[in-house]
Short mmCIF file of C-alpha atoms in Angstrom, two decimals:
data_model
loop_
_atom_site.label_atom_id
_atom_site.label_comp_id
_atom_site.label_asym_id
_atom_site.label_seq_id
_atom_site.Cartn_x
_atom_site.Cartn_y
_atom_site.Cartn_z
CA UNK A 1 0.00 0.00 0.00
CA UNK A 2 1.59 3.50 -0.99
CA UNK A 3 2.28 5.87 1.83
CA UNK A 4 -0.11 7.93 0.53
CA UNK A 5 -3.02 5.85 0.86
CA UNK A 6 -2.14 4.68 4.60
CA UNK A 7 -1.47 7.61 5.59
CA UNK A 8 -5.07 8.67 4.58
CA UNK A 9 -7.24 5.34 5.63
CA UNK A 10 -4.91 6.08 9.41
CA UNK A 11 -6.25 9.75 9.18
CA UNK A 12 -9.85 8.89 8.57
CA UNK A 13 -9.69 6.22 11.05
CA UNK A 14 -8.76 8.25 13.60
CA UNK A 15 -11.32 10.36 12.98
CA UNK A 16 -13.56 8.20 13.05
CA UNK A 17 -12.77 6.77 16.38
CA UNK A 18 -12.36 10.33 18.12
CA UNK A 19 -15.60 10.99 16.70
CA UNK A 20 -17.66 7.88 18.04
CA UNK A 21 -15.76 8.57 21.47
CA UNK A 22 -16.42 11.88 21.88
CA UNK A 23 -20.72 11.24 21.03
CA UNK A 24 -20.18 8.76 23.56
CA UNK A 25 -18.78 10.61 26.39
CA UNK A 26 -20.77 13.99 25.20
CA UNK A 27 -23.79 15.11 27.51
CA UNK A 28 -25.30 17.78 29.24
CA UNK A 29 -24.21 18.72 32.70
CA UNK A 30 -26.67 17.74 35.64
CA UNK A 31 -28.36 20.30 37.27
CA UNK A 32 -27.04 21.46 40.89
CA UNK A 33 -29.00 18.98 43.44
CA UNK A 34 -32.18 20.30 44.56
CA UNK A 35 -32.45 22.55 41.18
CA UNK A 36 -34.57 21.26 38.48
CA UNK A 37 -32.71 21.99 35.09
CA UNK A 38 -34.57 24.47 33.03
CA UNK A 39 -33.67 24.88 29.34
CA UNK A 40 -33.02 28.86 28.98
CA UNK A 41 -33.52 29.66 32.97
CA UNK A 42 -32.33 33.31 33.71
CA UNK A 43 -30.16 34.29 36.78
CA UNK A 44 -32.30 36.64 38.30
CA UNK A 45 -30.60 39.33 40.40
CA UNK A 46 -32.44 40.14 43.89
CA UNK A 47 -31.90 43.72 45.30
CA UNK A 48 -33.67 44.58 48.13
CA UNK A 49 -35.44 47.69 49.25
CA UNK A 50 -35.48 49.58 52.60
CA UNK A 51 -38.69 51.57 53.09
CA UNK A 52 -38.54 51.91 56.55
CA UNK A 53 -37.78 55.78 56.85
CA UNK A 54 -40.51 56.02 53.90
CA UNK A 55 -43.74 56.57 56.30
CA UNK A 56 -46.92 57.41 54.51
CA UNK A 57 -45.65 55.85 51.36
CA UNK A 58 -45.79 52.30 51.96
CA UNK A 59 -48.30 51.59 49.90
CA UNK A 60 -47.24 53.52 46.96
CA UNK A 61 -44.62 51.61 46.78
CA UNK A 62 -45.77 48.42 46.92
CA UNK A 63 -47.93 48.84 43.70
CA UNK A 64 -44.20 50.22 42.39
CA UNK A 65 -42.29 47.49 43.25
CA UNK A 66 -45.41 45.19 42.07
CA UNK A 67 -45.24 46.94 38.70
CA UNK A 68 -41.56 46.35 38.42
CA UNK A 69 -41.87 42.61 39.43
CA UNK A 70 -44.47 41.96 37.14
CA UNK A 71 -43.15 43.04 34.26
CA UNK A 72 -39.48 41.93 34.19
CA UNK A 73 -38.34 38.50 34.46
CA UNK A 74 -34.83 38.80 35.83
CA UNK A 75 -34.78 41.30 38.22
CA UNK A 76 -36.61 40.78 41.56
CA UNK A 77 -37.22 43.73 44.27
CA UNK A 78 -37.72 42.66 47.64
CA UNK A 79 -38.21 44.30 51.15
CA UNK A 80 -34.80 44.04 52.84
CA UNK A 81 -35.09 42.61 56.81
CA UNK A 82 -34.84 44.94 59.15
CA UNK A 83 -30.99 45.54 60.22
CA UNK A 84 -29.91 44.48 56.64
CA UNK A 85 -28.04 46.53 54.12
CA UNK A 86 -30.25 47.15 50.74
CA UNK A 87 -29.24 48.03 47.67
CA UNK A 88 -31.97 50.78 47.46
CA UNK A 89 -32.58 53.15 50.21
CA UNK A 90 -36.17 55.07 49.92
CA UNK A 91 -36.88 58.13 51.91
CA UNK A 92 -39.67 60.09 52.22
CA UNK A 93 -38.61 64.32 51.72
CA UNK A 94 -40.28 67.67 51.51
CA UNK A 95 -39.23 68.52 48.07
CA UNK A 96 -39.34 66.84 44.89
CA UNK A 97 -38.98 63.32 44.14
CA UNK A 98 -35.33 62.54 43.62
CA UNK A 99 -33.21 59.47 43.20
CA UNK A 100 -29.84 58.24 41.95
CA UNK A 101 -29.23 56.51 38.57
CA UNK A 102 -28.31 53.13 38.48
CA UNK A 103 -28.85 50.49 37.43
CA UNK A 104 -27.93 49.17 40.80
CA UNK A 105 -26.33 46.24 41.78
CA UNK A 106 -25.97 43.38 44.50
CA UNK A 107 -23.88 45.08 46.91
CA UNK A 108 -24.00 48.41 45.82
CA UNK A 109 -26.65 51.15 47.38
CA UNK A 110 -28.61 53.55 45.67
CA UNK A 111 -30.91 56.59 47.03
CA UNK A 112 -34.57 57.33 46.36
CA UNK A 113 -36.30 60.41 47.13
CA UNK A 114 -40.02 60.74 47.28
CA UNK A 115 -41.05 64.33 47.96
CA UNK A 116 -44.10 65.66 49.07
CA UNK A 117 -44.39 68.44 47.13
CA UNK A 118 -44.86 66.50 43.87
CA UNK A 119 -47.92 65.06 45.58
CA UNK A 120 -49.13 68.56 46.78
CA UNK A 121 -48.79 69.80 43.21
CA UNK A 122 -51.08 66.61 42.20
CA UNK A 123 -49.05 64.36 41.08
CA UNK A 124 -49.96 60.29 41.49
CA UNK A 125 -47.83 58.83 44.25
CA UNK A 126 -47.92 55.25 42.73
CA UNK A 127 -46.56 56.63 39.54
CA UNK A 128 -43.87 58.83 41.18
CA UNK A 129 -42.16 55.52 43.85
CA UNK A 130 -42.67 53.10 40.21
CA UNK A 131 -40.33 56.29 38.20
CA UNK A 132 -38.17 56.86 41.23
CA UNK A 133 -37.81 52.92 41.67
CA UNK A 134 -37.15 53.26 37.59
CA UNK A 135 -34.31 55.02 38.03
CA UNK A 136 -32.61 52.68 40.48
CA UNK A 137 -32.74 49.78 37.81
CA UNK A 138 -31.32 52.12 35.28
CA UNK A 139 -33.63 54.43 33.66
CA UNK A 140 -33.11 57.60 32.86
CA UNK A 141 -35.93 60.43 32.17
CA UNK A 142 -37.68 60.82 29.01
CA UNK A 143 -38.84 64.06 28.94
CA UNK A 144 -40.98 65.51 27.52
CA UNK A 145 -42.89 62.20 27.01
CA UNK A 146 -46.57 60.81 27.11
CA UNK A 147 -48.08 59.38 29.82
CA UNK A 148 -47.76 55.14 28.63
CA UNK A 149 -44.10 56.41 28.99
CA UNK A 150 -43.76 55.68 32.64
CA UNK A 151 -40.05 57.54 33.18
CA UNK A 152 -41.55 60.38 31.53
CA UNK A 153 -42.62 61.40 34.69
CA UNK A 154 -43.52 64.80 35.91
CA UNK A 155 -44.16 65.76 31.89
CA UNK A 156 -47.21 63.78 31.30
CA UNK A 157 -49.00 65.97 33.62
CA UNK A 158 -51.24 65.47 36.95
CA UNK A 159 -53.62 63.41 35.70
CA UNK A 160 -51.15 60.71 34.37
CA UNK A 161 -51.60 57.69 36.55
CA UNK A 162 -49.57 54.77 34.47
CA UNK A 163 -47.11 53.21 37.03
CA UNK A 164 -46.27 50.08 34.32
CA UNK A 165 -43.10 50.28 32.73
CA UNK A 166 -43.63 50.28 28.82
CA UNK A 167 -42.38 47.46 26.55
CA UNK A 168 -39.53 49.51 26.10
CA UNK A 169 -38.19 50.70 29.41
CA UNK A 170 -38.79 46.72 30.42
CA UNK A 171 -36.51 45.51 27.68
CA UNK A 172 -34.04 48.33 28.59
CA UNK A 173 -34.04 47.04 32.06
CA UNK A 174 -34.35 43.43 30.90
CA UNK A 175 -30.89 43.90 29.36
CA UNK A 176 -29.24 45.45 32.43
CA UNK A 177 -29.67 42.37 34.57
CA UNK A 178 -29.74 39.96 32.13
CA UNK A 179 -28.13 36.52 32.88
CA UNK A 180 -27.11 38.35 35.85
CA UNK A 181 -25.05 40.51 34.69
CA UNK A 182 -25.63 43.49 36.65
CA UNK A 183 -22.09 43.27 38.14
CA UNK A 184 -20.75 44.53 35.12
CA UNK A 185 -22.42 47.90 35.31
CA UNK A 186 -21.53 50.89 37.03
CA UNK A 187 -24.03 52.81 39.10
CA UNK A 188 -23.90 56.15 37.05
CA UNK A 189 -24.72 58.13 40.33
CA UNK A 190 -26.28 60.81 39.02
CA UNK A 191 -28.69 62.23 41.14
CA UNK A 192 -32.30 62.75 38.73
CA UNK A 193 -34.85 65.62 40.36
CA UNK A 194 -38.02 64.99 38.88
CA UNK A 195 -39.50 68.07 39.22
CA UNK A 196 -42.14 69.65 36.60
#
């Protein structure tokens, strides 16, 4: 047999063999014990929420943090124990809602501001603690904007209610925490005053 030719049937042999043996060894990893394996499961990243210098606004922002729970798969706000850190700090104020831009992460700590005086002027609490909590997942203002718009805030007027995030701001936060990758963001900081 020429050189050639073995050295071509040896090739394709070992090919062959590497092949079979590597379909035979091949397979998914098990899930962790106690974890169900889920084809396309997202991390979801849990930041938790201290209300408890927020009094008269407890309610308001439940329906906020409902909102935001509701409509984004892998982000998750929850009400931080009492005498644990939390990643977002919500105060009630005097002045105008306020808070810092994020998007926040694990960790990290962010401010909100709810002020009266939006709510004096007529403003819909719900709506402003959903915005403000808007902001702390990464969301900047979009004003001027209409009222389905929820981080359009103070510019849709009084008699706006909407405290859903739009398909839009959802994706936008969607893609900050996505396969938890919030880590790899930097809280901008900037403080946002929502004022009219």
């Amino acid at each position: 047999m020429p050189l050639y030719t073995w050295l071509r049937t040896a090739t394709a042999s070992v090919a062959v063999v590497l092949a079979t043996a590597t379909a035979t060894t091949a397979h998914a990893a098990p899930a962790p014990t106690g974890e169900p394996a889920t084809a396309g499961a997202a991390a979801v990243v849990t930041l938790r929420y201290d209300d408890s210098r927020a009094g008269g606004w407890e309610a308001a922002i439940a329906a906020g943090v409902a909102s935001w729970n509701a409509h984004v798969d892998n982000v998750r706000l929850v009400e931080a124990a009492p005498g644990t850190r939390a990643e977002i700090v919500i105060v009630a104020t005097t002045g105008w809602p306020q808070a810092q831009l994020g998007p926040v992460r694990p960790g990290r700590q962010v401010r909100v501001e709810l002020g009266s005086q939006a709510v004096t002027q007529g403003y819909d609490k719900t709506r402003i603690a959903a915005h403000e909590l808007g902001h702390s997942l990464g969301l900047p203002d979009t004003k001027p904007g209409p009222c389905s718009q929820l981080m359009s805030g103070s510019s849709a007027g009084t008699a706006c209610l909407n405290a859903v995030p739009n398909a839009t701001e959802q994706a936008r936060v969607e893609s900050f925490y996505a396969n938890g990758a919030a880590a790899r963001f930097a809280v901008d900081g900037r403080v946002l005053v929502d004022a009219p």
